[in-house]
Coordinates of C-alpha atoms and ligand atoms in Angstrom, one line a residue:
X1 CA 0.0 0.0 0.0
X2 CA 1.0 3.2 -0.8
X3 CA 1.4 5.9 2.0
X4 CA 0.5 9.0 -0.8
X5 CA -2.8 10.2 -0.6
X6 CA -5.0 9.1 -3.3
X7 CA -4.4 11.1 -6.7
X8 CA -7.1 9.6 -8.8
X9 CA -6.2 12.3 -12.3
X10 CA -2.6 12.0 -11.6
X11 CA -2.7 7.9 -11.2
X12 CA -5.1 7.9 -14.4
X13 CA -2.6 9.9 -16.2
X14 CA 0.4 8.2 -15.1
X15 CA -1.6 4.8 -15.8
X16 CA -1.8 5.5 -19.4
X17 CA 1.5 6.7 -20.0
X18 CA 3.5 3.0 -18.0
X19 CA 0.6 0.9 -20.0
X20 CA 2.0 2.0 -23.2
X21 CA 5.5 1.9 -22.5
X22 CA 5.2 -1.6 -20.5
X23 CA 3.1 -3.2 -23.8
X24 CA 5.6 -1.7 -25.9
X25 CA 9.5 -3.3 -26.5
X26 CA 10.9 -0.1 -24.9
X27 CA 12.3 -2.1 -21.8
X28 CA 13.5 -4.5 -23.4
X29 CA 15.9 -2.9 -25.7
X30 CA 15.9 0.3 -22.7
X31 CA 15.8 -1.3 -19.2
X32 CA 17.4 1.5 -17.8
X33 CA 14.7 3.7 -18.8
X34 CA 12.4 1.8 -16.3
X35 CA 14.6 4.4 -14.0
X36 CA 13.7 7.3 -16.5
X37 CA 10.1 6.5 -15.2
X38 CA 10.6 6.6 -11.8
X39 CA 12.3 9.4 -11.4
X40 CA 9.9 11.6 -13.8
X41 CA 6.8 10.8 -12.1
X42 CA 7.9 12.8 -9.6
X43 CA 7.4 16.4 -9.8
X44 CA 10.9 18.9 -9.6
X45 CA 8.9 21.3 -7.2
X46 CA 5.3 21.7 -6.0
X47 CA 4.9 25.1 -4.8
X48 CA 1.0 26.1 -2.6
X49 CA 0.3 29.4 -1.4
X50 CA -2.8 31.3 0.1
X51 CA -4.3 33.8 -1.8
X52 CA -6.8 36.4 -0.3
X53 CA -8.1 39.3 -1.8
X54 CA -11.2 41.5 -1.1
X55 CA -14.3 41.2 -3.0
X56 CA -17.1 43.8 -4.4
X57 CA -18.7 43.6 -0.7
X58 CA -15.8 44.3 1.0
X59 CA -15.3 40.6 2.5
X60 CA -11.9 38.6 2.7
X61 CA -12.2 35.7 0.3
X62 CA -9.5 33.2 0.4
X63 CA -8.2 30.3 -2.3
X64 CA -6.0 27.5 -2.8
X65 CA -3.1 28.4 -5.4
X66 CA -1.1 26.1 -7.2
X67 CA 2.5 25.8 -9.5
X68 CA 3.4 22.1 -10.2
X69 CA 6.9 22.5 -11.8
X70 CA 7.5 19.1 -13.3
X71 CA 10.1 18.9 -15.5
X72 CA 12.8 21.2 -16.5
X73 CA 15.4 18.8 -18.3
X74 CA 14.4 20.2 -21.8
X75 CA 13.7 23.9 -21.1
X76 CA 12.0 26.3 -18.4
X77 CA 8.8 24.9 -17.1
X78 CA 5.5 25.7 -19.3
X79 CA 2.0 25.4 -19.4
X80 CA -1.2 26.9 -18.5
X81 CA -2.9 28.2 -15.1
X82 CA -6.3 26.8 -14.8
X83 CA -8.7 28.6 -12.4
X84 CA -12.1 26.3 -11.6
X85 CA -13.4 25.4 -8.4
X86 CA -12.1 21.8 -8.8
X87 CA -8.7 22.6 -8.8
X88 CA -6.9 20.1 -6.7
X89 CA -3.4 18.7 -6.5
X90 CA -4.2 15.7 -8.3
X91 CA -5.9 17.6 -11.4
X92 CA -2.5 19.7 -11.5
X93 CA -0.5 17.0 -11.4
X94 CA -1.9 15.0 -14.1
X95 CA -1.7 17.8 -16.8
X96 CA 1.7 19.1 -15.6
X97 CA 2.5 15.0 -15.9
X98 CA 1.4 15.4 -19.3
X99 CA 2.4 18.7 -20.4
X100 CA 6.3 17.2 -20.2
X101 CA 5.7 14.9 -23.3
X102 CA 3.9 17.0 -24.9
X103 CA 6.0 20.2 -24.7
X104 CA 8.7 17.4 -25.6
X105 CA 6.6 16.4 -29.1
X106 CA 6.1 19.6 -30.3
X107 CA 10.4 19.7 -30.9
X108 CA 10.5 23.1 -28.6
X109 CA 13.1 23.4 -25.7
X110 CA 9.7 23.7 -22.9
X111 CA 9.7 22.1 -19.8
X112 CA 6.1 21.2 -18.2
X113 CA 4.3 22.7 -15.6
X114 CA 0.8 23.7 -14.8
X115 CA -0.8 25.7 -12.0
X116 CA -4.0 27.9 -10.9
X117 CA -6.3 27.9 -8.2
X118 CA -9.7 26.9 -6.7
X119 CA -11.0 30.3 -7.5
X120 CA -14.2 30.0 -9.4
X121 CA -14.5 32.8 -12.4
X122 CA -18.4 32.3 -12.6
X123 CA -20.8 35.4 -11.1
X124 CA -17.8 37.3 -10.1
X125 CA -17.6 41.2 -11.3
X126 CA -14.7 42.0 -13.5
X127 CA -13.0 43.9 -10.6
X128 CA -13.3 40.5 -8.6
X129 CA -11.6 39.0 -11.3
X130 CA -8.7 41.7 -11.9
X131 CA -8.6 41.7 -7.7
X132 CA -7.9 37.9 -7.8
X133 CA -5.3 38.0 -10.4
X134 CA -3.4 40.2 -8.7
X135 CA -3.2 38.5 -5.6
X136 CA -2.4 35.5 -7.3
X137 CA 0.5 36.6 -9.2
X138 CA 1.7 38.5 -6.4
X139 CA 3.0 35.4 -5.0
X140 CA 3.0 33.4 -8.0
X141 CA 5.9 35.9 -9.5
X142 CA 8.8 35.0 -7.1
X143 CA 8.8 31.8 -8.8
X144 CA 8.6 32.1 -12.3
X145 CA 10.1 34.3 -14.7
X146 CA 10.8 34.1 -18.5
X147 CA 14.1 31.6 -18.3
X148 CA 12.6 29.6 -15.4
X149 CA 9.1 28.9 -15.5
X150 CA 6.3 30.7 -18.0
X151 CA 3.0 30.1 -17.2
X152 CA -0.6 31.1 -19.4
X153 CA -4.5 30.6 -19.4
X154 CA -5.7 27.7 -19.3
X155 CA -9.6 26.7 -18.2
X156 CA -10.7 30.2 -16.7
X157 CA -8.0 31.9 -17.6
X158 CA -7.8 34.4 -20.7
X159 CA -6.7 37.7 -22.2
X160 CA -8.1 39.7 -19.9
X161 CA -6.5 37.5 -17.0
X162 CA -2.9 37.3 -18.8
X163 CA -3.1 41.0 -18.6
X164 CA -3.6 41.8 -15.2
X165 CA -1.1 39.0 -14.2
X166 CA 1.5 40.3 -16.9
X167 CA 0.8 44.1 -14.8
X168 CA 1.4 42.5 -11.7
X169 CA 4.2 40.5 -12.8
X170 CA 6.0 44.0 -14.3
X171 CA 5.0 46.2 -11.5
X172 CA 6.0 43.7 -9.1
X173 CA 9.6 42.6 -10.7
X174 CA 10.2 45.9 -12.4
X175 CA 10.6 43.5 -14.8
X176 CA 9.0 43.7 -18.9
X177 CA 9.8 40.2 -20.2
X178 CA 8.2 36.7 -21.7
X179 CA 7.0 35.4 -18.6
X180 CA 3.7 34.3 -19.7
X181 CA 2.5 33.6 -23.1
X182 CA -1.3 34.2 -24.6
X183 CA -0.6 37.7 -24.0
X184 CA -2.0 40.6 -26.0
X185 CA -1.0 41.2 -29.1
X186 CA 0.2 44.7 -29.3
X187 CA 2.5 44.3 -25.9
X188 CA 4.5 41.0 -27.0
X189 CA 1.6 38.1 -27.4
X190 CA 1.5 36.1 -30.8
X191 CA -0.3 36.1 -33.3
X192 CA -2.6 32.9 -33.9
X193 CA -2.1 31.9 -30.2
X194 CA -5.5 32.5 -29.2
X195 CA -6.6 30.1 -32.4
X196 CA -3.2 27.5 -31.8
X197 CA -4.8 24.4 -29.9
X198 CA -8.3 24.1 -32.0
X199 CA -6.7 24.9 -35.3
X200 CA -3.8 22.8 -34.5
X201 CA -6.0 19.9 -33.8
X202 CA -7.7 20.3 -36.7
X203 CA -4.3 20.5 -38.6
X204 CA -3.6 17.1 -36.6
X205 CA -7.0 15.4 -37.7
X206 CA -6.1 16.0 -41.3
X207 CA -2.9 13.7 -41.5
X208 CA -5.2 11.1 -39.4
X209 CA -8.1 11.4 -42.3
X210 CA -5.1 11.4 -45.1
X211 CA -4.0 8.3 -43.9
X212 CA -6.3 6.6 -43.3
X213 CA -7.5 7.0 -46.8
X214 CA -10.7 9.3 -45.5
X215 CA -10.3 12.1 -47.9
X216 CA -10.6 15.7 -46.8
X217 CA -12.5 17.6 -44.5
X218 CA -14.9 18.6 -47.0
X219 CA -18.2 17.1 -45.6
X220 CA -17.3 15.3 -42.7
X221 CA -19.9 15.6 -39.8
X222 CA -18.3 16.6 -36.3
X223 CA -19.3 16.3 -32.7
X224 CA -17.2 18.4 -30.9
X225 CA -17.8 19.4 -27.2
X226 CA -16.8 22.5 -25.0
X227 CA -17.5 26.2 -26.1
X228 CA -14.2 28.0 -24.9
X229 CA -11.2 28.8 -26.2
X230 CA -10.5 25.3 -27.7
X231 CA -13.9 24.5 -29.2
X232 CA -14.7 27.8 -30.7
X233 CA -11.4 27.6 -33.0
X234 CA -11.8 23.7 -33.5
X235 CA -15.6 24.4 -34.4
X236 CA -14.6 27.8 -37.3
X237 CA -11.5 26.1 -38.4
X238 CA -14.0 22.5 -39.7
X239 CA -16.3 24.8 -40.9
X240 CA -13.6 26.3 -42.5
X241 CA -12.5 23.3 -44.5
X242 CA -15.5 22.1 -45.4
X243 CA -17.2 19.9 -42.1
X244 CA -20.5 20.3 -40.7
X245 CA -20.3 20.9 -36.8
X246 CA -23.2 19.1 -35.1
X247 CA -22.5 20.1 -31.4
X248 CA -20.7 21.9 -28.8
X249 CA -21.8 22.2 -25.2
X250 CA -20.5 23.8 -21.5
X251 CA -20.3 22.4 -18.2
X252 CA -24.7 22.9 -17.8
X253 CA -25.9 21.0 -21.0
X254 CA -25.2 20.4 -24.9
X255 CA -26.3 21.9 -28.0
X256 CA -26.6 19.3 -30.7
X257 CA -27.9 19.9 -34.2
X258 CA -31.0 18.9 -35.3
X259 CA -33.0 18.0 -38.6
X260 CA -29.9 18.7 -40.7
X261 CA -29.4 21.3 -38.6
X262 CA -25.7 22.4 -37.9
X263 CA -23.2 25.2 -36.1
X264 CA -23.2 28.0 -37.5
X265 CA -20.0 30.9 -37.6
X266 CA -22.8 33.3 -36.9
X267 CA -23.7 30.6 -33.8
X268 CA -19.9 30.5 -32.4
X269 CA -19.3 34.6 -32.7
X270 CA -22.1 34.9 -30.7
X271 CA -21.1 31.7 -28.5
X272 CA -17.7 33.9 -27.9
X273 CA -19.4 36.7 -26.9
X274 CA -21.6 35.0 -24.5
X275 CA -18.7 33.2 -22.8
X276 CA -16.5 36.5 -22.4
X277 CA -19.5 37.4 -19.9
X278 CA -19.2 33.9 -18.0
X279 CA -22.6 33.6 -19.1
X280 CA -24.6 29.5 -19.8
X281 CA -25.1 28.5 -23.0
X282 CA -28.6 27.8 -21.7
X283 CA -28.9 31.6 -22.1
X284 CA -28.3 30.8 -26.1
X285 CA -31.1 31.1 -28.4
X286 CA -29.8 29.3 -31.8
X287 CA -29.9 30.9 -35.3
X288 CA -29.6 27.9 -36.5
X289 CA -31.4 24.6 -36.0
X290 CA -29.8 22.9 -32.7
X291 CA -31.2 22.2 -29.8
X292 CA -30.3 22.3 -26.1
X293 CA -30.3 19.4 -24.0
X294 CA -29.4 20.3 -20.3
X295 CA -27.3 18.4 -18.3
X296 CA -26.0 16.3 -21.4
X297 CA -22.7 16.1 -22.9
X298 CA -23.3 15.3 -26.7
X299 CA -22.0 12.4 -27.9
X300 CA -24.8 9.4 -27.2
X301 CA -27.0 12.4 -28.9
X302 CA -25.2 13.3 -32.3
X303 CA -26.1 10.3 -33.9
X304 CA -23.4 9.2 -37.2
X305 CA -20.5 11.7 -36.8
X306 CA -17.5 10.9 -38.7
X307 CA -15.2 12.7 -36.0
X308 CA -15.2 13.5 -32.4
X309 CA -13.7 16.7 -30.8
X310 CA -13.4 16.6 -26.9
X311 CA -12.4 20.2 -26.0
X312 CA -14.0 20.8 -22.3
X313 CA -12.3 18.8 -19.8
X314 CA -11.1 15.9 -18.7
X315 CA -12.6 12.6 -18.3
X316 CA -15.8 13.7 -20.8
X317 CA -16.1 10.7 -23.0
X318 CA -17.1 7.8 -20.7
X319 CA -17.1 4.2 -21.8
X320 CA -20.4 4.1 -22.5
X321 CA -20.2 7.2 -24.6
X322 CA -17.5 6.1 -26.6
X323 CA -19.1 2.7 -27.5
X324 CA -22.1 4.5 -28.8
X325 CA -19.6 6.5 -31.2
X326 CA -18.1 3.9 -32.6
X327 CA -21.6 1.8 -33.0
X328 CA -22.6 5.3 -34.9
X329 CA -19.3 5.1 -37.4
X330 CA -17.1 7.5 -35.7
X331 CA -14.0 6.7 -36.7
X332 CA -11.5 9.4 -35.6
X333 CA -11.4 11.0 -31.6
X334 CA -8.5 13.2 -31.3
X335 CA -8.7 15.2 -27.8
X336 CA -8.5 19.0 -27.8
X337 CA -9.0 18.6 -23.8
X338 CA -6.3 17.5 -21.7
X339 CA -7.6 13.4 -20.6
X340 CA -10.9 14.5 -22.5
X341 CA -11.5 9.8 -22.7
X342 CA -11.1 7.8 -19.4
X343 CA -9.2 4.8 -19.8
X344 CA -12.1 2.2 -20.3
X345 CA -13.2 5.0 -23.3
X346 CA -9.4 4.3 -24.4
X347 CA -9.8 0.9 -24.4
X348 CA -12.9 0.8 -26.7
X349 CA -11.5 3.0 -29.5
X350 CA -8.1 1.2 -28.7
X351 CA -9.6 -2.3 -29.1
X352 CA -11.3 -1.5 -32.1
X353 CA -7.9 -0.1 -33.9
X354 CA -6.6 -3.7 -32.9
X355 CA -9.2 -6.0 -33.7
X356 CA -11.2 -4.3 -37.0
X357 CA -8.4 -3.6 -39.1
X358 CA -8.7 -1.5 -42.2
X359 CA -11.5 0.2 -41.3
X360 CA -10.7 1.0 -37.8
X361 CA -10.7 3.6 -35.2
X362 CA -8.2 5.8 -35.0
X363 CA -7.4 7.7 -31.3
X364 CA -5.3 10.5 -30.8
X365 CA -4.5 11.5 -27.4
X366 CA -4.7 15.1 -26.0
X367 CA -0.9 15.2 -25.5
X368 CA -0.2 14.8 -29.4
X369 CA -3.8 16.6 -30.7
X370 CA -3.6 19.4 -28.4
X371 CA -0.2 20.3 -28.7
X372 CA -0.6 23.0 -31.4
X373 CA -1.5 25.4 -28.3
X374 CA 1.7 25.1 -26.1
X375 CA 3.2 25.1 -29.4
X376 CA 2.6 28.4 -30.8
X377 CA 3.6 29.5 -27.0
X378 CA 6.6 28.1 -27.5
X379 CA 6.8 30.4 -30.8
X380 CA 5.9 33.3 -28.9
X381 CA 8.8 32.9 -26.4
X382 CA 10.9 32.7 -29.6
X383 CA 9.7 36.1 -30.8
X384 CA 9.9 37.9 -27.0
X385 CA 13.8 36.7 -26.8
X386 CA 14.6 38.2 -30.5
X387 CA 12.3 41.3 -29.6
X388 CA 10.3 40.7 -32.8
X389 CA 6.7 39.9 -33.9
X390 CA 5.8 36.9 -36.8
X391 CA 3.3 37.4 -39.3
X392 CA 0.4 35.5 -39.0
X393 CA 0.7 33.6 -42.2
X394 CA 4.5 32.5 -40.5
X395 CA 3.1 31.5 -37.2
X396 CA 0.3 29.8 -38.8
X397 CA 2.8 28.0 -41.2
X398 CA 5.2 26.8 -38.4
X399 CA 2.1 25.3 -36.7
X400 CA 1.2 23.4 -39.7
X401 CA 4.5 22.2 -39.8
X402 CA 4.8 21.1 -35.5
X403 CA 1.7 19.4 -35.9
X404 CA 2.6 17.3 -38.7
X405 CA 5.6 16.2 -36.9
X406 CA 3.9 15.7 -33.8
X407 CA 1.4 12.9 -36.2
X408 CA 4.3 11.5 -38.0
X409 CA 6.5 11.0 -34.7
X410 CA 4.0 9.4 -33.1
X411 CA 3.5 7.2 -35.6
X412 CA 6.5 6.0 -36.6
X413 CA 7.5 5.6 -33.0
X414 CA 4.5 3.2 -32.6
X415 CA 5.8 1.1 -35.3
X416 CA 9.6 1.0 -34.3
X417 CA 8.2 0.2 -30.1
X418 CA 4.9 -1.5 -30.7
X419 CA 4.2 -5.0 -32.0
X420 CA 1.7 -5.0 -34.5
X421 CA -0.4 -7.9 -36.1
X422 CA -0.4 -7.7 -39.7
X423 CA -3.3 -5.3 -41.0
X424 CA -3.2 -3.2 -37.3
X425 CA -3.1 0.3 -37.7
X426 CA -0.2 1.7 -35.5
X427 CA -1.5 3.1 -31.9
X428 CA -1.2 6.7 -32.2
X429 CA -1.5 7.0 -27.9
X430 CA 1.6 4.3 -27.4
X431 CA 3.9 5.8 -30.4
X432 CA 3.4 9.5 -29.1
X433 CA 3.8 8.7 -25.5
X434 CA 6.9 6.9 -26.2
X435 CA 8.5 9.4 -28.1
X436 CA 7.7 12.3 -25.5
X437 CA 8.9 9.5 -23.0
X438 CA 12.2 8.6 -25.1
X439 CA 13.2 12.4 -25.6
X440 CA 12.5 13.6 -22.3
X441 CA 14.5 10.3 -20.2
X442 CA 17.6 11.0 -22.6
X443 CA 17.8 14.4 -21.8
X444 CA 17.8 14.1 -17.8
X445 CA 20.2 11.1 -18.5
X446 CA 22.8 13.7 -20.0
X447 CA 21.6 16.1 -17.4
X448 CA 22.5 13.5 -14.1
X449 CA 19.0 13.4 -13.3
X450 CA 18.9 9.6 -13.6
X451 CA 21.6 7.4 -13.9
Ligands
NDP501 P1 -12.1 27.5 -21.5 O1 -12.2 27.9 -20.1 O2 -12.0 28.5 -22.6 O3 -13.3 26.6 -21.9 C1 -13.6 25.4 -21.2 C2 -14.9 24.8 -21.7 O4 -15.1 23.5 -21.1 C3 -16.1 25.6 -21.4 O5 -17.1 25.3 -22.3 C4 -16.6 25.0 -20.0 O6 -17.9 25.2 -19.7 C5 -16.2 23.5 -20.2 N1 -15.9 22.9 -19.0 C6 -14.9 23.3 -18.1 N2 -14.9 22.5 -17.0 C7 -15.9 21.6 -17.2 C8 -16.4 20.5 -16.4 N3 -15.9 20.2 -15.3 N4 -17.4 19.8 -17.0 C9 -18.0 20.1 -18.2 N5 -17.5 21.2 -18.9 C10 -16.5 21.9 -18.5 O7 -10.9 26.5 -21.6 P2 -10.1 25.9 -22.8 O8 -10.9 25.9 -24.0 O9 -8.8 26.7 -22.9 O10 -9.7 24.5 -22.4 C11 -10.5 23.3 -22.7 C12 -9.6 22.1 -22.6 O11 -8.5 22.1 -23.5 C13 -8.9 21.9 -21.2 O12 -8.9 20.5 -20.9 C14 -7.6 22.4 -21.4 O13 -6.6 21.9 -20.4 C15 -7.3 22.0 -22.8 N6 -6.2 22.7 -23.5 C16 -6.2 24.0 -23.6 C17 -5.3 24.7 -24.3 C18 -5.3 26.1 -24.5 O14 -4.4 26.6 -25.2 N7 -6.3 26.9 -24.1 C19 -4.1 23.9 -24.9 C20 -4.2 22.5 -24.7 C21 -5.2 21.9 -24.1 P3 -18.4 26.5 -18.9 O15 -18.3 27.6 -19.8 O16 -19.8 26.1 -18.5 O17 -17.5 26.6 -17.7
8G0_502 O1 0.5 27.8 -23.5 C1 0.5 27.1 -22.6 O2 1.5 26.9 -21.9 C2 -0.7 26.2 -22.3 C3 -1.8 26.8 -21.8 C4 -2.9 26.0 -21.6 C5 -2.9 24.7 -21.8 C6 -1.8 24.1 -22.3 C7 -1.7 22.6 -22.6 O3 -0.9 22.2 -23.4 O4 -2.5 21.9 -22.0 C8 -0.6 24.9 -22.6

C-alpha cells in the first residue's frame, strides 16, 4: 500500500502513460529507462500558497493556489494556469504530468508545468476577477520568470487574465519580459495563439483522415464538445474546410444539431461573446437549428459523426459514450481537452484499432492533438527573446509544420516500439507517449537526473 494520498487524475494519467511503455518493446531494448520513469513521475517542485483578496462587498475571500513544476530537463517549465473550483493537487499533477511529453513532441526546448487555483471565475464582477489575479501573481511571481518557469491561461483563464497577471508580474519585478505567453497582441503576445490548440488539432485530424485513406474535411460531420477557447477555433476552423459541426456544449448541457441542422459561424461569434460574460449556453437562443439538452454532454445524442472533438475537460467521453460513437461510425477521436477519454473510453477505440483492421478507429491522445496550443507559446517565447513579432501567415505556417511532426512521430514511434499484427493500424496513444517519453528520459540522463 501506498502511503500518498490518493491522486485519482494524476494515477489515471500516469496509468496511461507505464501501459503504453510496458506493452511496448521499450524495456527490453531500454531497461534502464524503467529508472527514466521513476524518477519523472515525480514532480521537480510543488509550490502552494494562500491567496486572499477582497471582494465587491468588501469581504476577505480566500483560495488554494497552485505551480506544479515538473520537469525542466528540456527547457524552463510551461503550461497553462487553470482557475475552476475543482482545482486540486491531483488535477494539477496530471496535466503538468502530461504537459512534459507533450511540450517534448512539439520539438520546442519547454519544460512542463501547470498551475491555478480553486478560485471559481463564474458570477464574479470583473473587478473581482482583476482583484484575484493580482493577488495571485503577487506570490505566483517569485517563482517564475521568462528563463525559469512561464505560465498562461488555461480553463478560466484568458486575455483579460494574462493582462492583469503580466501588470502585476511588471509592476512587481520591475521587470518587462516573456513570462507568460497568450498575452495581447500589441504588448509581446502572438499572433494565432489564441486560435493554436483548436486549429492545431484540426491541422492534426487531417494527417489522421489522409491516412487513413478518408479524404478531406470537405463534408465530414463533427461532434465536438466544449464552447471556450479550444472548441470555438476547432468548431470555425472545420467549418472552415468544409465539415458540418453538429454540437458543442459547456459544463450545464449540450447543444446538438437537429434536422440537418448544424453550427453555425454566426452561432460560435455569438457563442464567444456570451462566454467572455461567463454567461450558460442555456442563455443561447440558436440561429440555426440545434437544440439544447441540459445536463448532457453530446455524444450518445449526435447520432453518425465521422469525428469526435473533446475540447472541455477531462474525463468527458465515458465508456459508454465512446461505444455509442463507434456503433454510430465514428471513426477518428482526437482530444483538444487535456484526458478528455477515461481509460475504459481508451480501451474501446483502442480495441477496435486492434481487432477491425482497415476500417478502424483511430485515437489521438490530448498530448499529441492538443499540442498546437503550447506550441505556438513556444513560438511566442521565440519572438519575445529576439524582440520581434511573426506574421500571422509564419506562425500559422510553423504550426502546420509542429503538428505534422507531432502525427508522423508518433507514428512511426509506434511502429519501431509496438508490436503489431499484420493489418493493425499503428496506436497513435503508445507511439506518441513513447517518443515524449524517449526524448524527455535521454535528456535528464545527459543532465545526471537519472543514472
Ligand atoms: P475554456 O475555459 O476557454 O473553456 C472550457 C470549456 O469547457 C467551457 O465550455 C466550459 O464550460 C467547459 N468545462 C470546463 N470545465 C468543465 C467541467 N468540469 N465539466 C464540463 N464542462 C466543463 O478552456 P479551454 O478551451 O482553454 O480548455 C479546454 C480544454 O483544453 C482543457 O482540458 C484544457 O486543459 C485543454 N487545453 C487548452 C489549451 C489552450 O491553449 N487553451 C491547450 C491545450 C489543451 P463552462 O463555460 O460552463 O464553464
Ligand atoms: O501555452 C501554454 O503553456 C498552455 C496553456 C494552456 C494549456 C496548455 C496545454 O498544453 O494543455 C498549454
Amino acid at each position: 500500500m501506498s502511503n500518498l494520498p490518493s491522486e485519482p487524475e494524476f494515477e489515471q494519467a500516469y496509468k496511461e502513460l507505464a501501459y503504453t511503455l510496458e506493452n511496448s518493446t521499450l524495456f527490453e531494448q531500454h531497461p534502464e529507462y524503467r529508472t527514466a520513469l521513476k524518477v519523472v513521475s515525480i514532480p521537480e517542485r510543488v509550490i502552494q500558497f494562500r491567496v486572499t483578496w477582497e471582494d465587491d462587498a468588501g469581504n476577505l475571500q480566500v483560495n488554494r493556489g497552485y505551480r506544479v513544476q515538473f520537469n525542466s530537463a528540456l527547457g524552463p517549465y510551461k503550461g497553462g494556469l487553470r482557475l475552476h473550483p475543482s482545482v486540486n493537487l491531483s488535477i494539477l499533477k496530471f496535466l503538468g504530468f502530461e504537459q512534459i511529453f507533450k511540450n517534448a513532441l512539439t520539438g520546442l526546448m519547454m519544460g512542463g508545468g501547470k498551475g491555478g487555483a480553486d478560485f471559481d471565475p463564474k458570477g464574479k464582477s470583473d473587478a473581482e476577477i482583476r482583484r484575484f489575479c493580482v493577488a495571485f501573481m503577487r506570490e505566483l511571481s517569485r517563482h517564475i520568470g521568462a528563463d525559469t518557469d512561464v505560465p498562461a491561461g488555461d480553463i478560466g483563464v484568458g486575455g483579460r487574465e494574462i493582462g492583469y497577471m503580466f501588470g502585476t508580474y511588471r509592476r512587481d519585478r520591475n521587470r518587462f519580459e516573456g513570462v507568460l505567453t497568450g498575452k495581447g497582441t500589441h504588448w509581446g503576445g502572438s499572433l494565432i495563439r489564441p486560435e493554436a490548440t483548436g486549429y492545431g488539432l484540426v491541422y492534426y485530424v487531417t494527417h489522421m483522415l489522409e491516412i487513413a485513406g478518408a479524404g478531406s474535411w470537405e463534408g465530414k460531420r463533427v461532434a465536438i464538445s466544449g464552447s471556450g477557447n479550444v472548441a470555438q477555433y476547432a468548431a470555425l476552423k472545420c467549418i472552415e474546410l468544409g465539415a458540418t459541426v453538429v454540437s458543442l456544449s459547456d459544463s450545464k448541457g449540450a447543444l446538438v444539431a437537429v434536422d440537418d441542422g448544424f453550427v453555425t459561424v454566426e452561432d460560435i461569434e455569438a457563442i464567444m461573446d456570451l462566454k467572455l460574460k461567463r454567461k450558460s449556453l442555456a442563455e443561447y437562443t440558436p440561429k440555426g437549428n440545434l437544440k439544447y439538452i441540459e445536463g448532457a454532454r453530446p455524444w450518445v445524442h449526435v447520432g453518425h459523426v465521422d469525428v469526435a472533438l473533446p475540447c472541455a475537460t477531462q474525463n468527458e467521453v465515458s465508456k459508454e459514450e465512446a461505444e455509442v460513437l463507434v456503433a454510430n461510425g465514428c471513426r477518428f477521436i482526437a482530444e483538444g481537452s487535456n484526458m478528455g477519454c477515461t481509460l475504459e473510453a481508451i480501451e474501446v477505440f483502442e480495441n477496435e484499432r486492434r481487432t477491425k483492421k482497415g476500417d478502424a478507429i483511430w485515437y489521438a491522445p490530448g498530448k499529441a492533438a492538443n499540442c498546437g496550443g503550447v506550441a505556438v507559446s513556444g513560438l511566442e517565447m521565440a519572438q519575445n527573446s529576439q524582440r520581434l513579432s511573426w506574421t500571422k501567415e509564419e506562425v500559422d505556417q510553423k504550426l502546420k509544420d509542429i503538428m505534422k511532426n507531432a502525427f508522423y512521430n508518433g507514428l512511426e514511434t509506434a511502429k519501431k516500439y509496438v508490436p503489431m499484427e499484420e493489418g493493425e493500424l499503428p496506436s497513435l496513444v503508445a507511439g506518441s507517449n513513447i517518443a515524449g517519453f524517449v526524448k524527455v528520459a535521454q535528456a535528464m540522463y545527459e543532465h545526471g537526473d537519472w543514472w
